Amino acid sequence: MKYKIVNINDTGVRSVLIIYTGGTFGMIQDASGSLAPFNFGKVVDRVPELRQLDIKLTVISFPKPIDSSNIGIQDWKDMSYIIEENYAQYDAFVILHGTDTMAYSASMLSYMLEGLNKPIIFTGAQMPIGSIRSDARENLIAALEIASAHNNGNPIISEVCVYFNYLLLRGSRSQKLRSSTFAAFESENYPVLAEAGIEIEFNYAALKPHDENAQLNVINNLDANVTILKIFPGITEHSVKSILSDPQIKGVVLESFGSGNTMNFDWFIDCLIKAIEGGKIILNVSQCIGGEVEQGRYETSKKLNEIGVLSGGDITTEAAVTKMMFLLGSVEDVNEVKKKLTYSLAGEMDMMEE
Ligand code: ASP
Protein backbone atom coordinates (compact mmCIF):
# COMPACT_ATOMS: atom_id res chain seq x y z
CA MET A 1 0.00 0.00 0.00
CA LYS A 2 1.21 3.55 -0.77
CA TYR A 3 1.19 5.68 2.37
CA LYS A 4 1.45 9.45 2.23
CA ILE A 5 4.20 10.84 4.47
CA VAL A 6 4.46 14.47 5.62
CA ASN A 7 7.31 15.77 7.79
CA ILE A 8 6.09 18.45 10.17
CA ASN A 9 9.06 19.07 12.50
CA ASP A 10 12.58 17.84 11.84
CA THR A 11 13.98 18.45 15.30
CA GLY A 12 12.85 17.76 18.85
CA VAL A 13 13.79 15.86 21.99
CA ARG A 14 11.45 12.95 21.21
CA SER A 15 10.12 11.68 17.90
CA VAL A 16 6.47 10.82 17.28
CA LEU A 17 4.86 9.27 14.23
CA ILE A 18 1.21 10.27 13.72
CA ILE A 19 -0.76 7.62 11.84
CA TYR A 20 -3.81 9.22 10.26
CA THR A 21 -6.55 6.71 9.49
CA GLY A 22 -9.52 9.10 9.14
CA GLY A 23 -12.52 9.81 11.36
CA THR A 24 -14.44 13.01 12.17
CA PHE A 25 -11.14 14.64 13.19
CA GLY A 26 -10.26 15.44 9.59
CA MET A 27 -13.67 15.41 7.93
CA ILE A 28 -15.31 18.08 5.85
CA GLN A 29 -18.81 18.31 4.45
CA ASP A 30 -19.21 16.82 0.97
CA ALA A 31 -21.55 18.21 -1.69
CA SER A 32 -24.57 16.51 -0.11
CA GLY A 33 -23.78 17.89 3.36
CA SER A 34 -22.51 14.59 4.85
CA LEU A 35 -19.19 14.46 6.69
CA ALA A 36 -16.44 12.64 4.75
CA PRO A 37 -12.70 12.27 5.56
CA PHE A 38 -10.11 14.45 3.75
CA ASN A 39 -6.33 14.47 3.41
CA PHE A 40 -4.10 15.11 6.39
CA GLY A 41 -1.95 17.65 4.56
CA LYS A 42 -4.83 20.08 5.00
CA VAL A 43 -5.32 19.06 8.62
CA VAL A 44 -1.81 20.25 9.52
CA ASP A 45 -2.66 23.69 8.17
CA ARG A 46 -5.49 23.78 10.71
CA VAL A 47 -3.17 23.08 13.65
CA PRO A 48 -0.17 25.38 13.11
CA GLU A 49 0.78 24.84 16.79
CA LEU A 50 2.14 21.43 15.77
CA ARG A 51 5.16 23.14 14.29
CA GLN A 52 5.93 24.82 17.63
CA LEU A 53 6.10 21.59 19.62
CA ASP A 54 9.54 20.40 20.66
CA ILE A 55 8.81 17.03 19.06
CA LYS A 56 10.21 15.57 15.86
CA LEU A 57 6.95 14.95 14.07
CA THR A 58 6.00 12.97 11.00
CA VAL A 59 2.56 12.06 9.69
CA ILE A 60 1.83 8.93 7.72
CA SER A 61 -1.62 8.77 6.25
CA PHE A 62 -3.81 5.93 5.04
CA PRO A 63 -4.04 6.44 1.24
CA LYS A 64 -7.78 6.75 1.60
CA PRO A 65 -8.77 7.98 5.09
CA ILE A 66 -11.86 6.18 6.36
CA ASP A 67 -14.83 6.62 8.64
CA SER A 68 -14.02 4.20 11.45
CA SER A 69 -17.34 2.44 10.98
CA ASN A 70 -15.57 0.83 8.00
CA ILE A 71 -12.57 -0.40 10.01
CA GLY A 72 -11.79 -4.09 9.70
CA ILE A 73 -9.11 -6.72 10.00
CA GLN A 74 -7.02 -5.39 7.09
CA ASP A 75 -6.89 -1.92 8.68
CA TRP A 76 -5.61 -3.38 11.97
CA LYS A 77 -2.96 -5.24 10.03
CA ASP A 78 -2.03 -2.02 8.22
CA MET A 79 -1.74 -0.07 11.47
CA SER A 80 0.43 -2.73 13.10
CA TYR A 81 2.54 -2.98 9.93
CA ILE A 82 3.21 0.79 9.99
CA ILE A 83 4.16 0.56 13.67
CA GLU A 84 6.45 -2.42 13.11
CA GLU A 85 8.19 -0.79 10.14
CA ASN A 86 8.79 2.44 12.06
CA TYR A 87 9.23 1.08 15.57
CA ALA A 88 12.98 1.60 15.79
CA GLN A 89 12.90 5.14 14.35
CA TYR A 90 10.26 6.68 16.61
CA ASP A 91 9.82 7.04 20.36
CA ALA A 92 6.03 7.00 20.20
CA PHE A 93 2.97 6.71 17.94
CA VAL A 94 -0.29 8.66 17.88
CA ILE A 95 -3.10 7.11 15.85
CA LEU A 96 -5.81 9.47 14.62
CA HIS A 97 -8.92 7.36 14.35
CA GLY A 98 -12.69 7.80 14.23
CA THR A 99 -14.31 7.57 17.63
CA ASP A 100 -17.02 5.05 16.67
CA THR A 101 -14.75 2.00 16.70
CA MET A 102 -11.66 3.40 18.41
CA ALA A 103 -12.14 1.13 21.45
CA TYR A 104 -12.16 -1.95 19.17
CA SER A 105 -8.98 -0.87 17.36
CA ALA A 106 -7.20 0.07 20.60
CA SER A 107 -8.12 -3.33 22.08
CA MET A 108 -7.02 -5.22 18.99
CA LEU A 109 -3.69 -3.42 18.71
CA SER A 110 -2.95 -4.07 22.36
CA TYR A 111 -3.12 -7.82 21.59
CA MET A 112 -1.30 -7.65 18.25
CA LEU A 113 1.66 -5.63 19.55
CA GLU A 114 3.19 -8.15 21.92
CA GLY A 115 6.26 -6.93 23.79
CA LEU A 116 5.33 -3.27 23.24
CA ASN A 117 7.37 -0.83 25.33
CA LYS A 118 6.55 2.47 23.61
CA PRO A 119 3.40 4.63 23.76
CA ILE A 120 0.66 4.07 21.19
CA ILE A 121 -1.99 6.73 21.77
CA PHE A 122 -5.29 6.65 19.89
CA THR A 123 -7.18 9.91 19.64
CA GLY A 124 -9.78 11.59 17.47
CA ALA A 125 -12.51 14.18 17.79
CA GLN A 126 -16.24 14.61 18.10
CA MET A 127 -16.18 17.69 15.85
CA PRO A 128 -14.05 18.18 12.73
CA ILE A 129 -10.86 20.21 13.06
CA GLY A 130 -12.36 22.89 10.80
CA SER A 131 -15.19 23.67 13.25
CA ILE A 132 -14.55 26.59 15.54
CA ARG A 133 -15.53 24.67 18.70
CA SER A 134 -13.76 21.47 17.66
CA ASP A 135 -12.17 19.24 20.29
CA ALA A 136 -9.65 17.99 17.68
CA ARG A 137 -6.84 20.45 18.44
CA GLU A 138 -6.79 19.81 22.20
CA ASN A 139 -7.02 16.06 21.80
CA LEU A 140 -4.17 15.90 19.32
CA ILE A 141 -1.81 18.24 21.16
CA ALA A 142 -2.36 16.56 24.55
CA ALA A 143 -1.99 13.09 22.96
CA LEU A 144 1.35 14.21 21.50
CA GLU A 145 2.48 15.59 24.85
CA ILE A 146 1.57 12.33 26.58
CA ALA A 147 3.21 10.26 23.84
CA SER A 148 6.45 12.19 24.23
CA ALA A 149 6.45 12.27 28.06
CA HIS A 150 9.46 10.46 29.51
CA ASN A 151 11.37 9.79 32.75
CA ASN A 152 15.13 9.27 32.62
CA GLY A 153 14.97 8.56 28.91
CA ASN A 154 12.21 5.96 29.23
CA PRO A 155 8.64 6.64 28.05
CA ILE A 156 6.11 7.06 30.84
CA ILE A 157 3.56 5.13 28.78
CA SER A 158 4.46 1.69 27.40
CA GLU A 159 1.04 0.49 26.25
CA VAL A 160 -1.86 1.16 23.87
CA CYS A 161 -4.10 3.95 25.19
CA VAL A 162 -7.02 6.14 24.20
CA TYR A 163 -6.71 9.86 24.93
CA PHE A 164 -9.93 11.81 24.77
CA ASN A 165 -11.35 14.90 26.44
CA TYR A 166 -8.61 15.29 29.09
CA LEU A 167 -8.53 11.57 30.00
CA LEU A 168 -5.95 8.95 29.15
CA LEU A 169 -7.45 5.45 29.31
CA ARG A 170 -6.08 1.96 28.84
CA GLY A 171 -7.04 1.11 25.25
CA SER A 172 -8.31 -2.38 26.02
CA ARG A 173 -10.52 -1.02 28.81
CA SER A 174 -11.95 1.96 26.95
CA GLN A 175 -15.48 2.27 25.57
CA LYS A 176 -17.26 4.96 23.60
CA LEU A 177 -20.22 5.75 25.83
CA ARG A 178 -21.48 9.04 24.42
CA SER A 179 -21.94 10.35 20.91
CA SER A 180 -23.12 13.90 21.56
CA THR A 181 -20.79 15.28 24.23
CA PHE A 182 -17.03 15.74 24.18
CA ALA A 183 -16.69 13.29 27.10
CA ALA A 184 -17.13 10.31 24.77
CA PHE A 185 -14.87 7.70 26.38
CA GLU A 186 -14.60 6.00 29.74
CA SER A 187 -13.03 2.91 31.24
CA GLU A 188 -15.47 2.00 33.97
CA ASN A 189 -13.60 -1.09 35.15
CA TYR A 190 -10.10 0.36 35.22
CA PRO A 191 -8.68 3.61 36.66
CA VAL A 192 -7.89 6.56 34.41
CA LEU A 193 -4.18 6.45 33.44
CA ALA A 194 -3.73 10.22 33.32
CA GLU A 195 -5.70 13.42 33.45
CA ALA A 196 -4.73 16.49 31.46
CA GLY A 197 -5.25 19.70 33.40
CA ILE A 198 -2.72 22.49 33.69
CA GLU A 199 -0.25 19.62 34.16
CA ILE A 200 -0.64 16.09 32.92
CA GLU A 201 -1.16 14.03 36.08
CA PHE A 202 -0.15 10.42 35.51
CA ASN A 203 -1.63 7.70 37.67
CA TYR A 204 1.64 5.78 37.94
CA ALA A 205 0.15 2.91 39.94
CA ALA A 206 -2.22 2.07 37.08
CA LEU A 207 0.32 2.20 34.23
CA LYS A 208 1.88 -0.87 32.66
CA PRO A 209 5.49 -0.80 33.91
CA HIS A 210 8.17 -0.03 31.32
CA ASP A 211 10.33 -3.00 30.35
CA GLU A 212 13.37 -1.82 28.46
CA ASN A 213 14.27 -5.35 27.37
CA ALA A 214 10.88 -6.06 25.79
CA GLN A 215 11.02 -6.88 22.08
CA LEU A 216 8.15 -5.99 19.80
CA ASN A 217 6.56 -9.03 18.20
CA VAL A 218 3.67 -8.20 15.88
CA ILE A 219 1.12 -11.00 15.66
CA ASN A 220 -1.23 -10.41 12.76
CA ASN A 221 -3.08 -13.65 12.17
CA LEU A 222 -6.67 -12.74 12.91
CA ASP A 223 -9.88 -14.69 12.39
CA ALA A 224 -13.10 -12.77 11.78
CA ASN A 225 -15.38 -15.77 12.36
CA VAL A 226 -16.78 -14.50 15.63
CA THR A 227 -20.11 -13.00 16.59
CA ILE A 228 -22.00 -11.34 19.43
CA LEU A 229 -25.22 -12.70 20.87
CA LYS A 230 -26.89 -9.97 22.91
CA ILE A 231 -29.81 -11.45 24.84
CA PHE A 232 -32.93 -9.53 25.85
CA PRO A 233 -36.17 -10.46 27.59
CA GLY A 234 -38.43 -12.10 25.03
CA ILE A 235 -35.68 -13.20 22.63
CA THR A 236 -36.95 -16.13 20.58
CA GLU A 237 -35.51 -19.59 20.17
CA HIS A 238 -35.47 -19.00 16.43
CA SER A 239 -33.28 -15.97 16.69
CA VAL A 240 -30.84 -17.55 19.18
CA LYS A 241 -30.62 -20.64 16.96
CA SER A 242 -29.99 -18.63 13.82
CA ILE A 243 -26.94 -17.03 15.44
CA LEU A 244 -25.58 -20.14 17.15
CA SER A 245 -26.07 -22.54 14.26
CA ASP A 246 -23.94 -20.62 11.74
CA PRO A 247 -21.27 -23.21 10.80
CA GLN A 248 -18.66 -20.53 9.99
CA ILE A 249 -18.72 -19.08 13.47
CA LYS A 250 -16.03 -20.30 15.88
CA GLY A 251 -16.43 -17.90 18.77
CA VAL A 252 -19.44 -16.18 20.35
CA VAL A 253 -19.42 -13.30 22.81
CA LEU A 254 -22.58 -13.82 24.85
CA GLU A 255 -23.75 -10.45 26.20
CA SER A 256 -25.62 -11.38 29.35
CA PHE A 257 -27.52 -9.45 32.02
CA GLY A 258 -26.01 -8.02 35.22
CA SER A 259 -23.32 -10.23 36.71
CA GLY A 260 -23.49 -12.78 33.88
CA ASN A 261 -27.07 -14.04 34.03
CA THR A 262 -29.12 -15.43 31.16
CA MET A 263 -32.59 -16.93 30.86
CA ASN A 264 -32.36 -20.56 32.00
CA PHE A 265 -35.16 -21.95 29.82
CA ASP A 266 -34.38 -25.45 28.54
CA TRP A 267 -34.43 -24.37 24.89
CA PHE A 268 -31.86 -21.64 25.56
CA ILE A 269 -29.47 -23.87 27.50
CA ASP A 270 -29.89 -26.57 24.81
CA CYS A 271 -28.91 -24.10 22.10
CA LEU A 272 -25.76 -23.23 24.05
CA ILE A 273 -24.92 -26.90 24.67
CA LYS A 274 -25.32 -27.74 20.97
CA ALA A 275 -23.10 -24.83 19.97
CA ILE A 276 -20.39 -25.85 22.45
CA GLU A 277 -20.61 -29.50 21.43
CA GLY A 278 -20.28 -28.34 17.83
CA GLY A 279 -16.93 -26.74 18.73
CA LYS A 280 -17.92 -23.11 19.28
CA ILE A 281 -16.34 -21.16 22.11
CA ILE A 282 -18.77 -19.03 24.13
CA LEU A 283 -17.49 -16.17 26.27
CA ASN A 284 -19.86 -14.57 28.76
CA VAL A 285 -19.59 -10.76 28.98
CA SER A 286 -21.97 -8.48 30.86
CA GLN A 287 -24.21 -5.91 29.16
CA CYS A 288 -23.49 -3.63 32.14
CA ILE A 289 -20.74 -1.08 31.68
CA GLY A 290 -19.31 -1.60 35.17
CA GLY A 291 -18.91 -4.75 37.23
CA GLU A 292 -18.13 -8.27 36.20
CA VAL A 293 -19.46 -11.68 35.26
CA GLU A 294 -19.66 -14.06 38.20
CA GLN A 295 -21.03 -17.32 36.86
CA GLY A 296 -22.77 -19.27 39.59
CA ARG A 297 -23.66 -16.30 41.76
CA TYR A 298 -27.29 -16.65 40.68
CA GLU A 299 -29.28 -19.71 39.74
CA THR A 300 -29.59 -18.17 36.27
CA SER A 301 -25.86 -18.36 35.61
CA LYS A 302 -24.96 -21.57 37.44
CA LYS A 303 -25.84 -23.75 34.48
CA LEU A 304 -23.47 -21.76 32.25
CA ASN A 305 -20.51 -22.94 34.30
CA GLU A 306 -21.63 -26.55 34.04
CA ILE A 307 -22.03 -26.54 30.27
CA GLY A 308 -18.68 -24.89 29.53
CA VAL A 309 -19.52 -21.24 28.87
CA LEU A 310 -16.39 -19.25 29.74
CA SER A 311 -16.54 -16.27 32.05
CA GLY A 312 -15.20 -13.03 30.60
CA GLY A 313 -14.90 -11.42 34.06
CA ASP A 314 -14.84 -7.63 33.76
CA ILE A 315 -13.84 -7.44 30.07
CA THR A 316 -15.67 -5.06 27.71
CA THR A 317 -17.50 -6.38 24.64
CA GLU A 318 -15.05 -4.47 22.43
CA ALA A 319 -12.04 -6.12 24.08
CA ALA A 320 -13.77 -9.53 24.10
CA VAL A 321 -14.74 -9.70 20.44
CA THR A 322 -11.30 -8.53 19.28
CA LYS A 323 -9.59 -10.94 21.70
CA MET A 324 -11.54 -13.81 20.16
CA MET A 325 -10.54 -12.76 16.62
CA PHE A 326 -6.94 -12.50 17.80
CA LEU A 327 -6.77 -15.83 19.64
CA LEU A 328 -8.70 -17.81 17.03
CA GLY A 329 -6.34 -16.47 14.36
CA SER A 330 -3.07 -16.88 16.22
CA VAL A 331 -3.44 -19.89 18.52
CA GLU A 332 -4.06 -23.30 17.00
CA ASP A 333 -4.97 -25.37 20.05
CA VAL A 334 -8.61 -24.71 21.01
CA ASN A 335 -7.97 -25.50 24.66
CA GLU A 336 -5.22 -22.93 24.69
CA VAL A 337 -7.59 -20.36 23.12
CA LYS A 338 -10.13 -21.09 25.86
CA LYS A 339 -7.53 -20.78 28.58
CA LYS A 340 -6.21 -17.50 27.24
CA LEU A 341 -9.72 -16.07 27.03
CA THR A 342 -10.05 -16.34 30.79
CA TYR A 343 -6.99 -14.35 31.75
CA SER A 344 -5.45 -11.04 30.83
CA LEU A 345 -3.24 -10.77 27.75
CA ALA A 346 -2.87 -7.00 27.63
CA GLY A 347 -4.47 -5.64 30.78
CA GLU A 348 -7.99 -6.02 29.34
CA MET A 349 -9.37 -7.84 32.39
CA ASP A 350 -8.51 -8.60 35.96
CA MET A 351 -6.14 -11.53 36.00
CA MET A 352 -8.37 -14.52 36.67
CA GLU A 353 -6.31 -17.67 36.28
CA GLU A 354 -3.12 -18.80 34.63
N1 ASP B 1 -18.16 8.22 12.23
C1 ASP B 1 -16.95 8.81 12.76
C2 ASP B 1 -15.88 7.75 12.80
O1 ASP B 1 -15.87 6.95 13.69
C3 ASP B 1 -17.20 9.38 14.10
C4 ASP B 1 -15.99 10.03 14.74
O2 ASP B 1 -14.89 10.04 14.28
O3 ASP B 1 -16.18 10.62 15.81
O4 ASP B 1 -15.04 7.70 11.93
Coordinates of C-alpha atoms and ligand atoms in Angstrom, one line a residue:
M1 CA 0.0 0.0 0.0
K2 CA 1.2 3.5 -0.8
Y3 CA 1.2 5.7 2.4
K4 CA 1.5 9.4 2.2
I5 CA 4.2 10.8 4.5
V6 CA 4.5 14.5 5.6
N7 CA 7.3 15.8 7.8
I8 CA 6.1 18.5 10.2
N9 CA 9.1 19.1 12.5
D10 CA 12.6 17.8 11.8
T11 CA 14.0 18.5 15.3
G12 CA 12.8 17.8 18.9
V13 CA 13.8 15.9 22.0
R14 CA 11.4 12.9 21.2
S15 CA 10.1 11.7 17.9
V16 CA 6.5 10.8 17.3
L17 CA 4.9 9.3 14.2
I18 CA 1.2 10.3 13.7
I19 CA -0.8 7.6 11.8
Y20 CA -3.8 9.2 10.3
T21 CA -6.5 6.7 9.5
G22 CA -9.5 9.1 9.1
G23 CA -12.5 9.8 11.4
T24 CA -14.4 13.0 12.2
F25 CA -11.1 14.6 13.2
G26 CA -10.3 15.4 9.6
M27 CA -13.7 15.4 7.9
I28 CA -15.3 18.1 5.9
Q29 CA -18.8 18.3 4.4
D30 CA -19.2 16.8 1.0
A31 CA -21.5 18.2 -1.7
S32 CA -24.6 16.5 -0.1
G33 CA -23.8 17.9 3.4
S34 CA -22.5 14.6 4.8
L35 CA -19.2 14.5 6.7
A36 CA -16.4 12.6 4.8
P37 CA -12.7 12.3 5.6
F38 CA -10.1 14.5 3.7
N39 CA -6.3 14.5 3.4
F40 CA -4.1 15.1 6.4
G41 CA -1.9 17.6 4.6
K42 CA -4.8 20.1 5.0
V43 CA -5.3 19.1 8.6
V44 CA -1.8 20.2 9.5
D45 CA -2.7 23.7 8.2
R46 CA -5.5 23.8 10.7
V47 CA -3.2 23.1 13.7
P48 CA -0.2 25.4 13.1
E49 CA 0.8 24.8 16.8
L50 CA 2.1 21.4 15.8
R51 CA 5.2 23.1 14.3
Q52 CA 5.9 24.8 17.6
L53 CA 6.1 21.6 19.6
D54 CA 9.5 20.4 20.7
I55 CA 8.8 17.0 19.1
K56 CA 10.2 15.6 15.9
L57 CA 7.0 14.9 14.1
T58 CA 6.0 13.0 11.0
V59 CA 2.6 12.1 9.7
I60 CA 1.8 8.9 7.7
S61 CA -1.6 8.8 6.2
F62 CA -3.8 5.9 5.0
P63 CA -4.0 6.4 1.2
K64 CA -7.8 6.7 1.6
P65 CA -8.8 8.0 5.1
I66 CA -11.9 6.2 6.4
D67 CA -14.8 6.6 8.6
S68 CA -14.0 4.2 11.5
S69 CA -17.3 2.4 11.0
N70 CA -15.6 0.8 8.0
I71 CA -12.6 -0.4 10.0
G72 CA -11.8 -4.1 9.7
I73 CA -9.1 -6.7 10.0
Q74 CA -7.0 -5.4 7.1
D75 CA -6.9 -1.9 8.7
W76 CA -5.6 -3.4 12.0
K77 CA -3.0 -5.2 10.0
D78 CA -2.0 -2.0 8.2
M79 CA -1.7 -0.1 11.5
S80 CA 0.4 -2.7 13.1
Y81 CA 2.5 -3.0 9.9
I82 CA 3.2 0.8 10.0
I83 CA 4.2 0.6 13.7
E84 CA 6.5 -2.4 13.1
E85 CA 8.2 -0.8 10.1
N86 CA 8.8 2.4 12.1
Y87 CA 9.2 1.1 15.6
A88 CA 13.0 1.6 15.8
Q89 CA 12.9 5.1 14.3
Y90 CA 10.3 6.7 16.6
D91 CA 9.8 7.0 20.4
A92 CA 6.0 7.0 20.2
F93 CA 3.0 6.7 17.9
V94 CA -0.3 8.7 17.9
I95 CA -3.1 7.1 15.9
L96 CA -5.8 9.5 14.6
H97 CA -8.9 7.4 14.3
G98 CA -12.7 7.8 14.2
T99 CA -14.3 7.6 17.6
D100 CA -17.0 5.0 16.7
T101 CA -14.8 2.0 16.7
M102 CA -11.7 3.4 18.4
A103 CA -12.1 1.1 21.4
Y104 CA -12.2 -1.9 19.2
S105 CA -9.0 -0.9 17.4
A106 CA -7.2 0.1 20.6
S107 CA -8.1 -3.3 22.1
M108 CA -7.0 -5.2 19.0
L109 CA -3.7 -3.4 18.7
S110 CA -2.9 -4.1 22.4
Y111 CA -3.1 -7.8 21.6
M112 CA -1.3 -7.6 18.2
L113 CA 1.7 -5.6 19.6
E114 CA 3.2 -8.2 21.9
G115 CA 6.3 -6.9 23.8
L116 CA 5.3 -3.3 23.2
N117 CA 7.4 -0.8 25.3
K118 CA 6.5 2.5 23.6
P119 CA 3.4 4.6 23.8
I120 CA 0.7 4.1 21.2
I121 CA -2.0 6.7 21.8
F122 CA -5.3 6.6 19.9
T123 CA -7.2 9.9 19.6
G124 CA -9.8 11.6 17.5
A125 CA -12.5 14.2 17.8
Q126 CA -16.2 14.6 18.1
M127 CA -16.2 17.7 15.8
P128 CA -14.1 18.2 12.7
I129 CA -10.9 20.2 13.1
G130 CA -12.4 22.9 10.8
S131 CA -15.2 23.7 13.3
I132 CA -14.6 26.6 15.5
R133 CA -15.5 24.7 18.7
S134 CA -13.8 21.5 17.7
D135 CA -12.2 19.2 20.3
A136 CA -9.6 18.0 17.7
R137 CA -6.8 20.4 18.4
E138 CA -6.8 19.8 22.2
N139 CA -7.0 16.1 21.8
L140 CA -4.2 15.9 19.3
I141 CA -1.8 18.2 21.2
A142 CA -2.4 16.6 24.5
A143 CA -2.0 13.1 23.0
L144 CA 1.4 14.2 21.5
E145 CA 2.5 15.6 24.9
I146 CA 1.6 12.3 26.6
A147 CA 3.2 10.3 23.8
S148 CA 6.4 12.2 24.2
A149 CA 6.5 12.3 28.1
H150 CA 9.5 10.5 29.5
N151 CA 11.4 9.8 32.7
N152 CA 15.1 9.3 32.6
G153 CA 15.0 8.6 28.9
N154 CA 12.2 6.0 29.2
P155 CA 8.6 6.6 28.0
I156 CA 6.1 7.1 30.8
I157 CA 3.6 5.1 28.8
S158 CA 4.5 1.7 27.4
E159 CA 1.0 0.5 26.3
V160 CA -1.9 1.2 23.9
C161 CA -4.1 3.9 25.2
V162 CA -7.0 6.1 24.2
Y163 CA -6.7 9.9 24.9
F164 CA -9.9 11.8 24.8
N165 CA -11.3 14.9 26.4
Y166 CA -8.6 15.3 29.1
L167 CA -8.5 11.6 30.0
L168 CA -5.9 8.9 29.1
L169 CA -7.4 5.4 29.3
R170 CA -6.1 2.0 28.8
G171 CA -7.0 1.1 25.2
S172 CA -8.3 -2.4 26.0
R173 CA -10.5 -1.0 28.8
S174 CA -12.0 2.0 27.0
Q175 CA -15.5 2.3 25.6
K176 CA -17.3 5.0 23.6
L177 CA -20.2 5.7 25.8
R178 CA -21.5 9.0 24.4
S179 CA -21.9 10.4 20.9
S180 CA -23.1 13.9 21.6
T181 CA -20.8 15.3 24.2
F182 CA -17.0 15.7 24.2
A183 CA -16.7 13.3 27.1
A184 CA -17.1 10.3 24.8
F185 CA -14.9 7.7 26.4
E186 CA -14.6 6.0 29.7
S187 CA -13.0 2.9 31.2
E188 CA -15.5 2.0 34.0
N189 CA -13.6 -1.1 35.1
Y190 CA -10.1 0.4 35.2
P191 CA -8.7 3.6 36.7
V192 CA -7.9 6.6 34.4
L193 CA -4.2 6.4 33.4
A194 CA -3.7 10.2 33.3
E195 CA -5.7 13.4 33.4
A196 CA -4.7 16.5 31.5
G197 CA -5.2 19.7 33.4
I198 CA -2.7 22.5 33.7
E199 CA -0.3 19.6 34.2
I200 CA -0.6 16.1 32.9
E201 CA -1.2 14.0 36.1
F202 CA -0.2 10.4 35.5
N203 CA -1.6 7.7 37.7
Y204 CA 1.6 5.8 37.9
A205 CA 0.2 2.9 39.9
A206 CA -2.2 2.1 37.1
L207 CA 0.3 2.2 34.2
K208 CA 1.9 -0.9 32.7
P209 CA 5.5 -0.8 33.9
H210 CA 8.2 0.0 31.3
D211 CA 10.3 -3.0 30.4
E212 CA 13.4 -1.8 28.5
N213 CA 14.3 -5.3 27.4
A214 CA 10.9 -6.1 25.8
Q215 CA 11.0 -6.9 22.1
L216 CA 8.1 -6.0 19.8
N217 CA 6.6 -9.0 18.2
V218 CA 3.7 -8.2 15.9
I219 CA 1.1 -11.0 15.7
N220 CA -1.2 -10.4 12.8
N221 CA -3.1 -13.7 12.2
L222 CA -6.7 -12.7 12.9
D223 CA -9.9 -14.7 12.4
A224 CA -13.1 -12.8 11.8
N225 CA -15.4 -15.8 12.4
V226 CA -16.8 -14.5 15.6
T227 CA -20.1 -13.0 16.6
I228 CA -22.0 -11.3 19.4
L229 CA -25.2 -12.7 20.9
K230 CA -26.9 -10.0 22.9
I231 CA -29.8 -11.5 24.8
F232 CA -32.9 -9.5 25.9
P233 CA -36.2 -10.5 27.6
G234 CA -38.4 -12.1 25.0
I235 CA -35.7 -13.2 22.6
T236 CA -37.0 -16.1 20.6
E237 CA -35.5 -19.6 20.2
H238 CA -35.5 -19.0 16.4
S239 CA -33.3 -16.0 16.7
V240 CA -30.8 -17.5 19.2
K241 CA -30.6 -20.6 17.0
S242 CA -30.0 -18.6 13.8
I243 CA -26.9 -17.0 15.4
L244 CA -25.6 -20.1 17.1
S245 CA -26.1 -22.5 14.3
D246 CA -23.9 -20.6 11.7
P247 CA -21.3 -23.2 10.8
Q248 CA -18.7 -20.5 10.0
I249 CA -18.7 -19.1 13.5
K250 CA -16.0 -20.3 15.9
G251 CA -16.4 -17.9 18.8
V252 CA -19.4 -16.2 20.3
V253 CA -19.4 -13.3 22.8
L254 CA -22.6 -13.8 24.9
E255 CA -23.7 -10.4 26.2
S256 CA -25.6 -11.4 29.3
F257 CA -27.5 -9.5 32.0
G258 CA -26.0 -8.0 35.2
S259 CA -23.3 -10.2 36.7
G260 CA -23.5 -12.8 33.9
N261 CA -27.1 -14.0 34.0
T262 CA -29.1 -15.4 31.2
M263 CA -32.6 -16.9 30.9
N264 CA -32.4 -20.6 32.0
F265 CA -35.2 -22.0 29.8
D266 CA -34.4 -25.5 28.5
W267 CA -34.4 -24.4 24.9
F268 CA -31.9 -21.6 25.6
I269 CA -29.5 -23.9 27.5
D270 CA -29.9 -26.6 24.8
C271 CA -28.9 -24.1 22.1
L272 CA -25.8 -23.2 24.0
I273 CA -24.9 -26.9 24.7
K274 CA -25.3 -27.7 21.0
A275 CA -23.1 -24.8 20.0
I276 CA -20.4 -25.8 22.5
E277 CA -20.6 -29.5 21.4
G278 CA -20.3 -28.3 17.8
G279 CA -16.9 -26.7 18.7
K280 CA -17.9 -23.1 19.3
I281 CA -16.3 -21.2 22.1
I282 CA -18.8 -19.0 24.1
L283 CA -17.5 -16.2 26.3
N284 CA -19.9 -14.6 28.8
V285 CA -19.6 -10.8 29.0
S286 CA -22.0 -8.5 30.9
Q287 CA -24.2 -5.9 29.2
C288 CA -23.5 -3.6 32.1
I289 CA -20.7 -1.1 31.7
G290 CA -19.3 -1.6 35.2
G291 CA -18.9 -4.7 37.2
E292 CA -18.1 -8.3 36.2
V293 CA -19.5 -11.7 35.3
E294 CA -19.7 -14.1 38.2
Q295 CA -21.0 -17.3 36.9
G296 CA -22.8 -19.3 39.6
R297 CA -23.7 -16.3 41.8
Y298 CA -27.3 -16.6 40.7
E299 CA -29.3 -19.7 39.7
T300 CA -29.6 -18.2 36.3
S301 CA -25.9 -18.4 35.6
K302 CA -25.0 -21.6 37.4
K303 CA -25.8 -23.8 34.5
L304 CA -23.5 -21.8 32.2
N305 CA -20.5 -22.9 34.3
E306 CA -21.6 -26.6 34.0
I307 CA -22.0 -26.5 30.3
G308 CA -18.7 -24.9 29.5
V309 CA -19.5 -21.2 28.9
L310 CA -16.4 -19.3 29.7
S311 CA -16.5 -16.3 32.1
G312 CA -15.2 -13.0 30.6
G313 CA -14.9 -11.4 34.1
D314 CA -14.8 -7.6 33.8
I315 CA -13.8 -7.4 30.1
T316 CA -15.7 -5.1 27.7
T317 CA -17.5 -6.4 24.6
E318 CA -15.0 -4.5 22.4
A319 CA -12.0 -6.1 24.1
A320 CA -13.8 -9.5 24.1
V321 CA -14.7 -9.7 20.4
T322 CA -11.3 -8.5 19.3
K323 CA -9.6 -10.9 21.7
M324 CA -11.5 -13.8 20.2
M325 CA -10.5 -12.8 16.6
F326 CA -6.9 -12.5 17.8
L327 CA -6.8 -15.8 19.6
L328 CA -8.7 -17.8 17.0
G329 CA -6.3 -16.5 14.4
S330 CA -3.1 -16.9 16.2
V331 CA -3.4 -19.9 18.5
E332 CA -4.1 -23.3 17.0
D333 CA -5.0 -25.4 20.0
V334 CA -8.6 -24.7 21.0
N335 CA -8.0 -25.5 24.7
E336 CA -5.2 -22.9 24.7
V337 CA -7.6 -20.4 23.1
K338 CA -10.1 -21.1 25.9
K339 CA -7.5 -20.8 28.6
K340 CA -6.2 -17.5 27.2
L341 CA -9.7 -16.1 27.0
T342 CA -10.0 -16.3 30.8
Y343 CA -7.0 -14.3 31.7
S344 CA -5.4 -11.0 30.8
L345 CA -3.2 -10.8 27.7
A346 CA -2.9 -7.0 27.6
G347 CA -4.5 -5.6 30.8
E348 CA -8.0 -6.0 29.3
M349 CA -9.4 -7.8 32.4
D350 CA -8.5 -8.6 36.0
M351 CA -6.1 -11.5 36.0
M352 CA -8.4 -14.5 36.7
E353 CA -6.3 -17.7 36.3
E354 CA -3.1 -18.8 34.6
Ligands
ASP1 N1 -18.2 8.2 12.2 C1 -17.0 8.8 12.8 C2 -15.9 7.8 12.8 O1 -15.9 7.0 13.7 C3 -17.2 9.4 14.1 C4 -16.0 10.0 14.7 O2 -14.9 10.0 14.3 O3 -16.2 10.6 15.8 O4 -15.0 7.7 11.9

